[in-house]
Tab-separated table of C-alpha atoms in Angstrom:
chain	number	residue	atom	x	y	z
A	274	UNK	CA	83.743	85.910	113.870
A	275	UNK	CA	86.172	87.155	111.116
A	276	UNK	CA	86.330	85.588	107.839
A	277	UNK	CA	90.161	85.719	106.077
A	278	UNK	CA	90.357	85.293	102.189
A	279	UNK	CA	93.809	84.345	100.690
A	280	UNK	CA	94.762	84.730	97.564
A	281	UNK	CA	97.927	85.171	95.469
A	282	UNK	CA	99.785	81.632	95.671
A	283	UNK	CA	100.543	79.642	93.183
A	284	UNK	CA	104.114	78.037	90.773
A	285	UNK	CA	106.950	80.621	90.732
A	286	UNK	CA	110.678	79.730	89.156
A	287	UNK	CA	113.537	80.243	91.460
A	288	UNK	CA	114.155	84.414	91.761
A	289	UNK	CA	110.463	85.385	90.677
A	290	UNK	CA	107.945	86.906	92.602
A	291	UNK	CA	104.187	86.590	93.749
A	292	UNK	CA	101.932	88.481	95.691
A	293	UNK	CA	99.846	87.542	98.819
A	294	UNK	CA	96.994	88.979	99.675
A	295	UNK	CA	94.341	89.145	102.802
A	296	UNK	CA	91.174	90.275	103.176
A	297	UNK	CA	89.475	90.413	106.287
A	298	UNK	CA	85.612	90.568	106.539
A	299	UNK	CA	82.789	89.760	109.655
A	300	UNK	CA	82.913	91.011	113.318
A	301	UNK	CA	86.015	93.118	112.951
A	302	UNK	CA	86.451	95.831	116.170
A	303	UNK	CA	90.443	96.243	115.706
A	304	UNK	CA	92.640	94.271	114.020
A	305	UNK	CA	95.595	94.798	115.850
A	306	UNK	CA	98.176	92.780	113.899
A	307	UNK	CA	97.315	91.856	110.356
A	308	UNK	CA	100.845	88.926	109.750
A	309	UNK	CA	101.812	85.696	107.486
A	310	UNK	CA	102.856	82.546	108.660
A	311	UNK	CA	103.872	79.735	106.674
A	312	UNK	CA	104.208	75.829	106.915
A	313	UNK	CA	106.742	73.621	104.840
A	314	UNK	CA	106.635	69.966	104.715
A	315	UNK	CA	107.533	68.118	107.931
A	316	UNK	CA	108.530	71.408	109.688
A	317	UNK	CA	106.468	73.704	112.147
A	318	UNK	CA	104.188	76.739	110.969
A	319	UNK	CA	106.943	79.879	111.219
A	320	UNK	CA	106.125	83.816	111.004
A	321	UNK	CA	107.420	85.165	107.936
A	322	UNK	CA	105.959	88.802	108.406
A	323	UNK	CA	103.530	90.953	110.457
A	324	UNK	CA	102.650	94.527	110.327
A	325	UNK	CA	100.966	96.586	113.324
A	326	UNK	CA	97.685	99.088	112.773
A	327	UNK	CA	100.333	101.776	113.270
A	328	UNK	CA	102.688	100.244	110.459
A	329	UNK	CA	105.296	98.682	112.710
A	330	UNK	CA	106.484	95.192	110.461
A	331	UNK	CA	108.421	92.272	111.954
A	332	UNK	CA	110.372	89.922	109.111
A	333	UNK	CA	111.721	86.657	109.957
A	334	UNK	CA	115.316	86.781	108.946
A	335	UNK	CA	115.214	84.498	105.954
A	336	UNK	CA	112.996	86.955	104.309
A	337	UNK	CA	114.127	89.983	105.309
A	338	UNK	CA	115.140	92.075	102.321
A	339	UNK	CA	113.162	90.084	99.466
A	340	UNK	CA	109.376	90.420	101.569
A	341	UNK	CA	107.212	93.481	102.074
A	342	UNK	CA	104.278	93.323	104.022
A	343	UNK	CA	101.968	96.240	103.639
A	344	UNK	CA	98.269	96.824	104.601
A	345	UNK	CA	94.911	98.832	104.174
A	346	UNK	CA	93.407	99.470	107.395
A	347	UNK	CA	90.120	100.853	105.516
A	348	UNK	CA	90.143	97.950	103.280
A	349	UNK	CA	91.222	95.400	106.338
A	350	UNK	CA	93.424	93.969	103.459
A	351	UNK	CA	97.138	93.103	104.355
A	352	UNK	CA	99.696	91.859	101.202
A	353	UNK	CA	102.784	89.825	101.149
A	354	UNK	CA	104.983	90.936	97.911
A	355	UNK	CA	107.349	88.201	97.635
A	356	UNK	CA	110.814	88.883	95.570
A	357	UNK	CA	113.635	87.062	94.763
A	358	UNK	CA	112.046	83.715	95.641
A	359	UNK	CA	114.030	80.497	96.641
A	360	UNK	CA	112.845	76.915	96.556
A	361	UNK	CA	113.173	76.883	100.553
A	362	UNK	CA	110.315	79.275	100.151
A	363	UNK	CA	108.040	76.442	99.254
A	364	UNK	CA	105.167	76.171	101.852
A	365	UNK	CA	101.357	76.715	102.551
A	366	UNK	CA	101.583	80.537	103.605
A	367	UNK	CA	98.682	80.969	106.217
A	368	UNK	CA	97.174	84.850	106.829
A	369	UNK	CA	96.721	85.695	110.345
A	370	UNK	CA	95.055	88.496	112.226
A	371	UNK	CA	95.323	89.732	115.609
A	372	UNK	CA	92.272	91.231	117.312
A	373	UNK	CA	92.366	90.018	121.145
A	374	UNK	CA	91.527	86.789	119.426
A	375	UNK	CA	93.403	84.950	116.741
A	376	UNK	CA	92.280	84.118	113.145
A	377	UNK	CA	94.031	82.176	110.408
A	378	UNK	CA	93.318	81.867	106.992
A	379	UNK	CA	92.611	78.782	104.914
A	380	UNK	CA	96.029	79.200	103.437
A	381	UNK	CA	97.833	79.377	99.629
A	382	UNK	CA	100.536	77.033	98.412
A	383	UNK	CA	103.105	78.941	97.262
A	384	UNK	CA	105.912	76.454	95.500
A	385	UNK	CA	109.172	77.808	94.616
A	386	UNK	CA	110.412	75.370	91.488
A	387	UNK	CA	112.315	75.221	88.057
């Protein structure tokens, strides 16, 4: 089993920024894709970023150029730096891990308002 701990979420104006963060803990051989997905209101859970063990990152094209994902492969600890938010940014952001099996976090509400 792998445990994922989210933190970082929280009430942001339009154009600020927050920072997501992952920790993985338990029965962890390889975590082969450390990512974020997120879920809005009504609408189905979408990938907004993943990184590989070797670095390699994937952005969903509404984020791309305001998101950074990054990672610590001796921490197991992947972030989501968040810039330049919008309020279409508003959603539960969900961490999840990749290691032959599939893991998802608890998620963080991250809410994008004036």
């Amino acid at each position: 089993q792998v445990q994922l701990v989210e933190s970082g979420g929280g009430l942001v104006q339009p154009g600020g920024s927050l920072r997501l963060s992952c920790a993985a803990s338990g029965s962890l051989s390889r975590l082969y894709i450390m990512g974020w997905y997120r879920q809005a209101p009504g609408k189905q859970r979408e990938l907004v970023a993943c990184i590989y063990a070797g670095g390699s990152t994937n952005y969903a094209d509404s984020v791309k150029g305001r998101f950074t994902i990054s990672r610590d492969n001796a921490k197991n600890t992947v972030w989501l730096q968040m810039n330049s938010l919008k309020p279409e940014d508003t959603a539960v952001y969900y961490c999840n891990v990749y290691t032959g099996v599939v893991y998802w976090g608890q998620g963080t509400q991250v809410t994008v308002s004036s």
